Short mmCIF file of C-alpha atoms and ligand atoms in Angstrom, two decimals:
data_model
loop_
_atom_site.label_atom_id
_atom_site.label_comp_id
_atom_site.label_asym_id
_atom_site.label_seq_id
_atom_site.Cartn_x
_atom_site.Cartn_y
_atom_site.Cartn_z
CA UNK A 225 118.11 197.11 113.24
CA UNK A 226 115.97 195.66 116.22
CA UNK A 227 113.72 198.14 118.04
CA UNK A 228 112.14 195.86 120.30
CA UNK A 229 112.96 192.46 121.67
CA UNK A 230 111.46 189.99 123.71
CA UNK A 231 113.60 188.29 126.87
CA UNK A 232 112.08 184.92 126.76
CA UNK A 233 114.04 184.04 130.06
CA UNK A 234 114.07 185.20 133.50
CA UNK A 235 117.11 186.42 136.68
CA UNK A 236 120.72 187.36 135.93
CA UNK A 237 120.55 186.61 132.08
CA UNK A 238 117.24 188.19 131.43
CA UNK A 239 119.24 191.60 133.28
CA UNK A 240 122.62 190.91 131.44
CA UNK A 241 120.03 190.98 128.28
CA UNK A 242 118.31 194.08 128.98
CA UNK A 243 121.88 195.88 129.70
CA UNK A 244 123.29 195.17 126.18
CA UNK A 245 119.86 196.21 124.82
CA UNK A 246 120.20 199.60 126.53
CA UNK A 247 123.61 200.31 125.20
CA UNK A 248 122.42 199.04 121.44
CA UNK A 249 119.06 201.45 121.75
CA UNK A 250 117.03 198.63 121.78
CA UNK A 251 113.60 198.58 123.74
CA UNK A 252 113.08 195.52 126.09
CA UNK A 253 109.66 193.23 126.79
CA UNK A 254 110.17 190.82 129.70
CA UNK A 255 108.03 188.21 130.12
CA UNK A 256 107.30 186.56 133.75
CA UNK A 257 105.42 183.84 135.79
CA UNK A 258 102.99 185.14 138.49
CA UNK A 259 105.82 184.07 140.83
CA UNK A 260 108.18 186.41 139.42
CA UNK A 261 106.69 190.02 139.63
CA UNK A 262 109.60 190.91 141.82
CA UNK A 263 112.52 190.31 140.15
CA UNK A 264 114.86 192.49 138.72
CA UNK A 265 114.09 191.64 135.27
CA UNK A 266 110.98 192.23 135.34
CA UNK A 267 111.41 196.22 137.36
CA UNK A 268 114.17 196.74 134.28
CA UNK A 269 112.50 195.95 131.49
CA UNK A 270 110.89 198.77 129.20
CA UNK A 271 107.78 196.46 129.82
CA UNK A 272 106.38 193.47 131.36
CA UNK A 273 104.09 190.58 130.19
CA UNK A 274 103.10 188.16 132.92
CA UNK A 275 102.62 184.73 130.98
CA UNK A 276 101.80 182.10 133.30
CA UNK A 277 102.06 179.82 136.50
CA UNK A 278 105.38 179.44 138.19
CA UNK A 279 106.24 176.39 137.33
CA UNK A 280 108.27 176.41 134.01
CA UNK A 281 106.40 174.37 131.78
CA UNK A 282 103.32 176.40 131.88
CA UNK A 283 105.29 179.86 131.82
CA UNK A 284 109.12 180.05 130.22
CA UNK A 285 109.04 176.96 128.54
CA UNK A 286 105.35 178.11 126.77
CA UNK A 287 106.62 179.40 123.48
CA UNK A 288 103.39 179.93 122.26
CA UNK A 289 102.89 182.25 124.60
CA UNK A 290 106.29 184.00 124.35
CA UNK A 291 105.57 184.08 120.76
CA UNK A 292 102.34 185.72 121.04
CA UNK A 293 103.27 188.26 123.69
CA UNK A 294 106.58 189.48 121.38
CA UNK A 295 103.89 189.94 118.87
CA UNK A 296 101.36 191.38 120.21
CA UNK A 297 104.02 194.57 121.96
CA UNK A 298 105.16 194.52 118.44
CA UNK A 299 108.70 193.45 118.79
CA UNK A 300 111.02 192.57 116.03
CA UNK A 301 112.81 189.70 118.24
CA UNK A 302 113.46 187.36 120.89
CA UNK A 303 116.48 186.24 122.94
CA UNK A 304 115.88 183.10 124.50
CA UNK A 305 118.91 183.01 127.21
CA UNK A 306 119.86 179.93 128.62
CA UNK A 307 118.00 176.83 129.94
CA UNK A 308 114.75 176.89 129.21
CA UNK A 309 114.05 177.64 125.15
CA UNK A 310 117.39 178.84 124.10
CA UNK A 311 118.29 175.19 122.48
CA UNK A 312 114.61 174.54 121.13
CA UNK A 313 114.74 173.99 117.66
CA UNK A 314 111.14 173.99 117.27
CA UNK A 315 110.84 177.24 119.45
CA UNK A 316 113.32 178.84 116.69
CA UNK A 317 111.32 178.36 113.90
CA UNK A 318 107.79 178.92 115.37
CA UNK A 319 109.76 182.95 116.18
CA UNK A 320 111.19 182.99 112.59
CA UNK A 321 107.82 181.46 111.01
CA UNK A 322 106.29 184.62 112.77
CA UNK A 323 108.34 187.22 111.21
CA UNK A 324 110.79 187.93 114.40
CA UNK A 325 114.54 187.57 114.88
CA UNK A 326 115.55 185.21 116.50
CA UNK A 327 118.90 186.04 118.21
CA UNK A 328 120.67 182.16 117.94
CA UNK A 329 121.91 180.03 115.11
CA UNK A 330 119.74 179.11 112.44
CA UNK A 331 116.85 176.22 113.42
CA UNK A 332 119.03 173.54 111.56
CA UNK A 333 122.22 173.97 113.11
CA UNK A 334 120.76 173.51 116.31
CA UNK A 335 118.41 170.42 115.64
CA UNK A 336 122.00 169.28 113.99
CA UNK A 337 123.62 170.05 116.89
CA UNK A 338 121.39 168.85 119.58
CA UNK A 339 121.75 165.43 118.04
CA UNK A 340 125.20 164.66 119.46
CA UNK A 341 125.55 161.22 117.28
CA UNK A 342 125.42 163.51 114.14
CA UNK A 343 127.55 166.61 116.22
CA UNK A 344 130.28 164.28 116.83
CA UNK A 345 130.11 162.90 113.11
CA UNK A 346 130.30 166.54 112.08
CA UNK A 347 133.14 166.95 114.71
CA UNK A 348 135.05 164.51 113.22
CA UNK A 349 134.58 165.70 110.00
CA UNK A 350 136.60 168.32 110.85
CA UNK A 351 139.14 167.14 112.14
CA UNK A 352 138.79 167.18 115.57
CA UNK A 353 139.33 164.54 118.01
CA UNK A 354 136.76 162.50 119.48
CA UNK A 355 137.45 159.80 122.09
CA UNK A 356 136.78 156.06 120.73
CA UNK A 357 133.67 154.91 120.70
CA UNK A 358 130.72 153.93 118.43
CA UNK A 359 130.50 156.14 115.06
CA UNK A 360 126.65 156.23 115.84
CA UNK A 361 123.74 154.85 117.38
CA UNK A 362 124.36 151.76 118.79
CA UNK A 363 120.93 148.99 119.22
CA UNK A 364 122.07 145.66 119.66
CA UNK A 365 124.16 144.31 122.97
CA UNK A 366 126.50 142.35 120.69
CA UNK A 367 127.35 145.55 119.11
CA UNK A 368 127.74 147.50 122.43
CA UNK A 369 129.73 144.62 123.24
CA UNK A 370 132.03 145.01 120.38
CA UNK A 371 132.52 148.46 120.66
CA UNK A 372 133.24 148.33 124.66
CA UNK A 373 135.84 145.64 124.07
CA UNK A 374 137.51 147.19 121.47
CA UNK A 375 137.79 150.78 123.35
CA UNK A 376 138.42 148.78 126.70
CA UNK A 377 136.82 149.55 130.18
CA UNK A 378 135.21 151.88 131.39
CA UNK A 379 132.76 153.15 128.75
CA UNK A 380 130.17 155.49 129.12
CA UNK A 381 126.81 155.18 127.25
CA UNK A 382 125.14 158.71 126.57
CA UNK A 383 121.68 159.32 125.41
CA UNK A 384 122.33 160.84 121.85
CA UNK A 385 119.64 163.53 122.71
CA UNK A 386 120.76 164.34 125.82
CA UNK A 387 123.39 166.62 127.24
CA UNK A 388 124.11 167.87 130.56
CA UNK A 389 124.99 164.44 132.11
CA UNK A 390 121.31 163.77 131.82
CA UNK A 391 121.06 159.92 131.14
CA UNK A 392 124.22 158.76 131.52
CA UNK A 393 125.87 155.14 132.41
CA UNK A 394 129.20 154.64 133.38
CA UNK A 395 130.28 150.47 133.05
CA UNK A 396 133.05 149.16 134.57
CA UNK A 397 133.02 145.75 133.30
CA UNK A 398 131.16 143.53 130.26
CA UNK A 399 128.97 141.58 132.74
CA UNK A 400 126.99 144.97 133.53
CA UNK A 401 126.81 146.08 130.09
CA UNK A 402 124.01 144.82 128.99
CA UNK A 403 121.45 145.78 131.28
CA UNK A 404 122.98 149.58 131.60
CA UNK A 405 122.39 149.72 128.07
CA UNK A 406 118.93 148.65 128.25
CA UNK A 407 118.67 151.60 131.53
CA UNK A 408 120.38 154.08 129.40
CA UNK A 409 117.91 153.41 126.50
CA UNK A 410 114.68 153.23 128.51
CA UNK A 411 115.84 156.99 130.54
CA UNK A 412 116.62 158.25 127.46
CA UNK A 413 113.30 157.56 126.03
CA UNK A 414 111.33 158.51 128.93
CA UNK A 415 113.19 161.76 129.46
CA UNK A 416 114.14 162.94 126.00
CA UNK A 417 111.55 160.91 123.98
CA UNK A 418 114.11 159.20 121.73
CA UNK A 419 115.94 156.46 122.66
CA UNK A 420 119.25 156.75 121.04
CA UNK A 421 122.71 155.80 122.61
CA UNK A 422 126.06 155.87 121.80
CA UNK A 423 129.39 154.90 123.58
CA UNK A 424 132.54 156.20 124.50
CA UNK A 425 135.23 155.25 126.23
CA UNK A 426 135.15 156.84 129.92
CA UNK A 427 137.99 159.34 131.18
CA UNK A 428 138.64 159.19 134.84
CA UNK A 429 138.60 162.96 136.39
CA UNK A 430 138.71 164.89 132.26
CA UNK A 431 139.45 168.44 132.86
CA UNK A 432 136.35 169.92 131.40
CA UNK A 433 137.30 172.80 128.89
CA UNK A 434 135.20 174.86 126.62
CA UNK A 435 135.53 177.72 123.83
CA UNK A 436 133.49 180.72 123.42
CA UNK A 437 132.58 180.96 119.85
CA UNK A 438 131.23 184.03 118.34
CA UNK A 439 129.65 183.64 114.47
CA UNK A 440 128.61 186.50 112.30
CA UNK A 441 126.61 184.05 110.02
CA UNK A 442 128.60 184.14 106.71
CA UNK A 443 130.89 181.92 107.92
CA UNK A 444 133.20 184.43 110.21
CA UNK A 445 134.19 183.09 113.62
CA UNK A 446 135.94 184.06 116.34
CA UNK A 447 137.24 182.48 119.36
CA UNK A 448 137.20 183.95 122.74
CA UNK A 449 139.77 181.74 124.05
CA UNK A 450 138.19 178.96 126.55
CA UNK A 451 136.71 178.05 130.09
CA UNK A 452 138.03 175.52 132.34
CA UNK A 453 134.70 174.39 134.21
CA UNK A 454 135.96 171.12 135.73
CA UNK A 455 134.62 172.64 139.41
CA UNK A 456 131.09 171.48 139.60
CA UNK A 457 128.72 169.51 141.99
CA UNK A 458 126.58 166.84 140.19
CA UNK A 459 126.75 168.24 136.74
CA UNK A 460 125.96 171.66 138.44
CA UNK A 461 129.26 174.28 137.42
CA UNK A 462 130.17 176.21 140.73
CA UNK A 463 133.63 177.53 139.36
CA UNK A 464 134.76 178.83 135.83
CA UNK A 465 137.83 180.48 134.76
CA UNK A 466 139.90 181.48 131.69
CA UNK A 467 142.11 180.73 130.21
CA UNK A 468 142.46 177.25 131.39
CA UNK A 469 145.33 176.46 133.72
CA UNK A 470 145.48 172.85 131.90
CA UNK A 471 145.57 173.74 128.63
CA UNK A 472 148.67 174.30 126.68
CA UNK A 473 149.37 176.85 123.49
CA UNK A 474 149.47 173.66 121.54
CA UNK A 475 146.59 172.35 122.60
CA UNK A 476 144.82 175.77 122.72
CA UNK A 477 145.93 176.24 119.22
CA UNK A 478 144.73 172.71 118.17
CA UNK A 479 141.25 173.20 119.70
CA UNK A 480 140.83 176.41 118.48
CA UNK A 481 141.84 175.46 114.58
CA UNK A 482 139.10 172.57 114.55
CA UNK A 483 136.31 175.22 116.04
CA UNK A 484 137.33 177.75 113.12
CA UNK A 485 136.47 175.03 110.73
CA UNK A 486 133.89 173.70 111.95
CA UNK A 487 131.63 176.73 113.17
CA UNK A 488 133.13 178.32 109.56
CA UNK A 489 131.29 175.50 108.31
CA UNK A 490 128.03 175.88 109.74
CA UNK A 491 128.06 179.57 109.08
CA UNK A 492 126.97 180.05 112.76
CA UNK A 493 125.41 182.93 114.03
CA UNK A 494 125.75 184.07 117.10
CA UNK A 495 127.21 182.99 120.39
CA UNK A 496 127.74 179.33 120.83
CA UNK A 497 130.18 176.65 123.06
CA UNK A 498 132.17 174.22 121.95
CA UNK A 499 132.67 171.56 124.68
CA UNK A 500 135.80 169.29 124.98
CA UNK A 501 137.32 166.97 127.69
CA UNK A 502 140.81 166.91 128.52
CA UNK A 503 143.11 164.86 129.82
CA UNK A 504 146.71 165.28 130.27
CA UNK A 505 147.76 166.67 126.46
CA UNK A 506 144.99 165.23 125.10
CA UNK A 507 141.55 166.45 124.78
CA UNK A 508 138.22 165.23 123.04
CA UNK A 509 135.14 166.80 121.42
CA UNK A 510 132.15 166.29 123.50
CA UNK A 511 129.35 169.20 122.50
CA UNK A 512 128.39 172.05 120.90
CA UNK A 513 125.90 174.40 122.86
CA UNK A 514 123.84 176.31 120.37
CA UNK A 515 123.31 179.66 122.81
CA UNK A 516 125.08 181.72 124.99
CA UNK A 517 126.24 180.36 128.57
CA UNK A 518 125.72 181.23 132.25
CA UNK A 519 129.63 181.92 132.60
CA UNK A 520 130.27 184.33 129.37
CA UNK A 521 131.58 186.78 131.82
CA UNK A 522 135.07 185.20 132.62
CA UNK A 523 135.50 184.92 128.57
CA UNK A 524 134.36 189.00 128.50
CA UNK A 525 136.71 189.85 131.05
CA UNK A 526 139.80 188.51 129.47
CA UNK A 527 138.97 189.51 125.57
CA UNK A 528 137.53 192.75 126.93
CA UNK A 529 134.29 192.24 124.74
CA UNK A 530 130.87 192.23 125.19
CA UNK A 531 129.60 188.41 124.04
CA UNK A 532 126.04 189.80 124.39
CA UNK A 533 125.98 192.94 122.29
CA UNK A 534 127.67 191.25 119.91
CA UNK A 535 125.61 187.87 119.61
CA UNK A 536 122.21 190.54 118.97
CA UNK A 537 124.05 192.78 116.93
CA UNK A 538 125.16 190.12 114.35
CA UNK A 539 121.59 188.49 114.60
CA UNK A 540 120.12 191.85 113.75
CA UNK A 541 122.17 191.90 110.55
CA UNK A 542 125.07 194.26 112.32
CA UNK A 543 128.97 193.65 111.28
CA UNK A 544 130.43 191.63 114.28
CA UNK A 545 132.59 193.41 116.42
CA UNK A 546 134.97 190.81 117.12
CA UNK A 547 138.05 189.96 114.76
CA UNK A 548 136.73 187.00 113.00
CA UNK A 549 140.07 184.58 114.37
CA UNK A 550 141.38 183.52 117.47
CA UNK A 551 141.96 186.28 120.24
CA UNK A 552 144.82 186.76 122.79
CA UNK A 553 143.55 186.44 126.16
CA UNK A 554 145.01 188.91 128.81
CA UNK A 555 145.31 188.31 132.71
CA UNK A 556 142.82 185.38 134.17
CA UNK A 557 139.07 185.76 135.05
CA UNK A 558 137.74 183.39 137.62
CA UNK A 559 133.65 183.11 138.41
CA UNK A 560 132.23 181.36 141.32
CA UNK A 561 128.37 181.14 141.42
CA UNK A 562 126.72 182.17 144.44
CA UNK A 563 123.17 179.48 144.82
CA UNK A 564 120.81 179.74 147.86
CA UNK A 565 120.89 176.20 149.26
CA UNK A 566 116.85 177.21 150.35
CA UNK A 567 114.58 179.65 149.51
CA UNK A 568 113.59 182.51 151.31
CA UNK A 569 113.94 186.16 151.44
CA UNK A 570 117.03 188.11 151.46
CA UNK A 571 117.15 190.48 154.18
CA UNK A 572 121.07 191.79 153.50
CA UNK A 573 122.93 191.84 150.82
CA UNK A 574 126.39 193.82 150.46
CA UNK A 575 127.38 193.40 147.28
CA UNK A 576 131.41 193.21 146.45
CA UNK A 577 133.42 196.33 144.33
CA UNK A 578 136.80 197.70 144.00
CA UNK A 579 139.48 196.78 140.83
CA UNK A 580 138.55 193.90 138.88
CA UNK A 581 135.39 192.77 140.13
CA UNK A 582 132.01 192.53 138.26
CA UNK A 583 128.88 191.01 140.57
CA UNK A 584 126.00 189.79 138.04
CA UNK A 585 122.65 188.82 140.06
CA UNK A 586 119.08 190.05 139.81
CA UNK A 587 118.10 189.37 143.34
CA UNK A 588 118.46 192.60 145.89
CA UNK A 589 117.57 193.04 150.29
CA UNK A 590 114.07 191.86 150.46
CA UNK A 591 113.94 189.97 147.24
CA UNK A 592 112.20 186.50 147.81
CA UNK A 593 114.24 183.59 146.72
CA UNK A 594 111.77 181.02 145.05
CA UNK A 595 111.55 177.49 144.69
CA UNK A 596 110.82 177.04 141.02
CA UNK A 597 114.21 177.69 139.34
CA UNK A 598 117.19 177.20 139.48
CA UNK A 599 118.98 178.08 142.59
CA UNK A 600 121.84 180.60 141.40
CA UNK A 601 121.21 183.65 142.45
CA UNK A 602 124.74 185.57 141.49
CA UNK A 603 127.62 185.17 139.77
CA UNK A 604 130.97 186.90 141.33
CA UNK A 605 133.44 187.51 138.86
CA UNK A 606 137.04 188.37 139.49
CA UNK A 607 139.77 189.61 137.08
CA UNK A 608 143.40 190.05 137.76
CA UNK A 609 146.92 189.75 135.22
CA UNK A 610 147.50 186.18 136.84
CA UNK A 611 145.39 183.32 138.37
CA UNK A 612 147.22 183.55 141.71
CA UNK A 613 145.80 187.47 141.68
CA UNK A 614 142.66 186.69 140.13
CA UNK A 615 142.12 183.75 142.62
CA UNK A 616 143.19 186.25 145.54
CA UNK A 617 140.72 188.96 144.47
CA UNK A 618 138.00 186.65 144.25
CA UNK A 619 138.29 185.49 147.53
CA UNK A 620 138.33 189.05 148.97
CA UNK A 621 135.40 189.98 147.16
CA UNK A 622 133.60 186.73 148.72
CA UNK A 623 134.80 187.90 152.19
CA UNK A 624 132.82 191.43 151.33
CA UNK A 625 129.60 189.68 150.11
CA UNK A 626 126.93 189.53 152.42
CA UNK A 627 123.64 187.65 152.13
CA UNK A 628 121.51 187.23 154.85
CA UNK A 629 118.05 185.46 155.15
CA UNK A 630 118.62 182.81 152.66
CA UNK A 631 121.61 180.07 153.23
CA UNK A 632 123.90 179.91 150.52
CA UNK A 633 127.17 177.78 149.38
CA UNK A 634 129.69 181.24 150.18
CA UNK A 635 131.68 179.16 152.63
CA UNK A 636 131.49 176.28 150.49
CA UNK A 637 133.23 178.64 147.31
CA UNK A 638 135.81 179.69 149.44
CA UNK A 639 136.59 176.53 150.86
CA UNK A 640 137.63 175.25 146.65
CA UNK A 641 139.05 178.57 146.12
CA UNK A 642 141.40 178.49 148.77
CA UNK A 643 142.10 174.22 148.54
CA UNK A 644 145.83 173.19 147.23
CA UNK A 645 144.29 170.99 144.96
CA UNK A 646 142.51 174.48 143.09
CA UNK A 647 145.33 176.94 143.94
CA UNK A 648 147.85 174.33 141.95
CA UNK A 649 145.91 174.50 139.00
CA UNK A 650 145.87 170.42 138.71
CA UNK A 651 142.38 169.40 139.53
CA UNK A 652 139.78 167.64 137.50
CA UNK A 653 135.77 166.98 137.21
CA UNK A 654 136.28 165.29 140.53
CA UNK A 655 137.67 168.20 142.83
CA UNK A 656 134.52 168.84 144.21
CA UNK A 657 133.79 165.12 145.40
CA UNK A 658 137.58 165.16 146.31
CA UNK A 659 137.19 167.77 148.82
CA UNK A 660 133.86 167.45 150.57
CA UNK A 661 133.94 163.34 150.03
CA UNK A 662 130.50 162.72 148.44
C1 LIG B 903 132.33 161.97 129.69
C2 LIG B 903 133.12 161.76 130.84
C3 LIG B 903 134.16 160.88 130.75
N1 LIG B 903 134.39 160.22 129.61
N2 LIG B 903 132.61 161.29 128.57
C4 LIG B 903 129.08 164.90 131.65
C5 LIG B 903 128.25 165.95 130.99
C6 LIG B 903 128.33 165.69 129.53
N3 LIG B 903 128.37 166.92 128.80
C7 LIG B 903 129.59 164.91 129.35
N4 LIG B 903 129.96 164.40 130.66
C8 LIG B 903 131.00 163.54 130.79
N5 LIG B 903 131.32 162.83 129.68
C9 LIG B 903 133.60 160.43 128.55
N6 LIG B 903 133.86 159.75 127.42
C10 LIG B 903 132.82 162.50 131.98
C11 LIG B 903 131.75 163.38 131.97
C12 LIG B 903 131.53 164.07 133.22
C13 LIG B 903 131.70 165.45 133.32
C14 LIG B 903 132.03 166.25 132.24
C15 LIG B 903 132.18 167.61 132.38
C16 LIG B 903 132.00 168.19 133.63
C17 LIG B 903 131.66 167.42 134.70
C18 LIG B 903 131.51 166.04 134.57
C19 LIG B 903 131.18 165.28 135.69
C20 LIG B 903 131.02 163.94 135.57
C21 LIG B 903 131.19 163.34 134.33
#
């Protein structure tokens, strides 16, 4: 078993880290930028290790650094989180090539997976549905051309080391392929340093739904049920919820089969996403995310299991404590995330209770709120037995938070949450545009 592991991340998921650690009896290094002696991570931790300047590059994104400190306060492993190293290939074998667990999938399966030309080959390959588009890389215009015409307009190229809508070109018609594709290439170069694209054809306003995926390495999986995460602003998820009010048992059932296989067949390890679009009764692979995600609580709430224990206990060699299989889900679970539109320092901050709720942040009153990361600060979670309730609760609970000092998007949340276009349940990827126009 782990006795000490290093939290190569920072804020809620660095906390949510050191929680499951307590309850598993293992100890805790955090590591932090000079910025971040404040937060909560850092006060919760069984120690501290500062490693560098605030911006990210020269602190959480230095795995030499995280590397050496996990060494050198002898731990036995590191959890990367999310963002920053938790997808890194390269960072995964440098803490394996030193002896330490690495809580994640293997270094393969993610350099496999983080190549989404070869994740949607292995998609396929399982028998899960992809939408049309080129079977790989594409390099010339006539072939772009070829492909576009034959899955008709719009298309969408996508950088095939991207992710995250990073590097993305939507055309509308054949006259502006071309030169997107030359954009798409040239982005994709400069910001992922490979220059790969692919195409699809482009769904207007997909219903963005994902599965939580636990693996205990030998080729066990279960399924948490999934996430509808259509609510978000630029690529940025402000709502989450499961189940998903647009997916069906059939389709559930269908989506859920194909990750079995799939994850069965990459003996995963750990927690990991499987990303799909969806579109009336139809949906489409898009990703697989090779970590844990920022909204893991809604899928906790409504399987009553704790992703995070389990994703270190099966890394450390534990049996997994889910059912390998695909679990019932019961009642809903909705998340909104609370962001500080500035920073600045918190002067008040009532944070929401009573039945059902769960309020995940590592900011407190006279925390500063920095400008160097990302701007969530909190993540209120409701759960109730349907998504009327849950919806209901969740809006109470926003009505009890309190932040002062720092502007945040509160009103903004419960302007969505309480919008006929949310409360029906028949809302895309646009909803947020659709509302505030922009
Ligand atoms: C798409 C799409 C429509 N059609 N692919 C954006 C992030 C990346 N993971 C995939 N993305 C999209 N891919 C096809 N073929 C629309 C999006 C998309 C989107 C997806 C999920 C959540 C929000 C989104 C917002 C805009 C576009």
């Amino acid at each position: 078993m782990i006795k000490r592991l290093l939290i190569a991340n920072r804020g809620e998921i660095a906390v949510r880290i050191i929680r499951a650690c307590r309850e598993l009896g293992i100890r805790t290094v955090a590591v932090y930028s000079t910025a971040d002696k404040e937060n909560l991570h850092v006060k919760m931790a069984d120690e501290a290790v500062c490693i560098g300047a605030p911006p990210s590059a020269k602190s959480y994104l230095n795995a030499d650094a995280c590397v050496t400190v996990a060494l050198g306060t002898k731990c036995d492993a590191v959890h990367p989180g999310v963002g920053f190293l938790s997808e890194n290939a390269a960072f995964a074998e440098k803490v394996q090539k030193a002896g330490l667990i690495w809580i994640g999938p293997e270094p393969e399966t993610i350099r496999l997976l983080g190549d989404k030309v070869q994740a949607r080959a292995t998609a396929v390959a399982h028998g899960l549905p992809v939408t049309p588009g080129s079977d790989g890389a594409v390099s010339s215009e006539a072939e772009a051309k070829k492909i576009a015409a034959r899955c008709g307009y719009p298309v969408i190229i996508k950088a095939a080391s991207g992710g995250g809508g990073k590097g993305m070109r939507i055309v509308y018609e054949e006259k502006d392929l071309a030169e997107n594709l030359k954009i798409a290439s040239s982005e994709a170069q400069a910001n992922f340093a490979d220059g790969t694209v692919y195409i699809e054809k482009y769904l207007v306003n997909p219903r963005h739904v994902e599965l939580q995926v636990l693996g205990d390495g030998k080729g066990g999986v279960a399924v948490l049920g999934e996430r509808d995460c259509s609510t978000q602003k630029n690529h940025q998820k402000l709502i989450e919820e499961s189940p998903s009010p647009g997916v069906s048992p059939e389709m559930r059932e269908k989506m859920c089969a194909g990750a079995v296989s799939l994850f069965s067949a990459l003996k995963y390890r750990g927690a990991g996403t499987i990303e799909f679009l969806a579109s009336g009764n139809e949906f489409f692979f898009m990703e697989v995310n090779a970590r844990v995600q920022v909204e893991h609580p809604v899928s906790e709430m409504v399987t009553s299991s704790d992703i995070i224990r389990d994703q270190i206990g099966v890394c450390a060699g534990l049996p997994m404590e889910a059912e390998p299989g695909v679990h019932a889900l019961n009642g809903w679970a909705v998340e909104a995330r609370i962001n500080a539109r500035a920073p600045g320092k918190i002067k008040t901050l009532h944070i929401p209770g009573g039945p059902g709720i769960r309020f995940d942040t590592f900011v407190y009153a006279d925390y500063s709120v920095l400008p160097f990361y990302d701007s969530m600060i909190a993540k209120l979670i409701a759960w109730d037995s349907t998504r009327e309730r849950a919806v209901k609760r969740l809006l109470r609970a926003l009505d009890e938070l309190k932040i002062d000092g720092v502007p945040t998007n509160i009103g903004e949340q419960k302007t969505i949450l309480s919008s006929p276009q949310f409360l029906s349940g028949h809302f895309g990827t646009g909803l947020y545009a659709e509302l505030f126009q922009q």
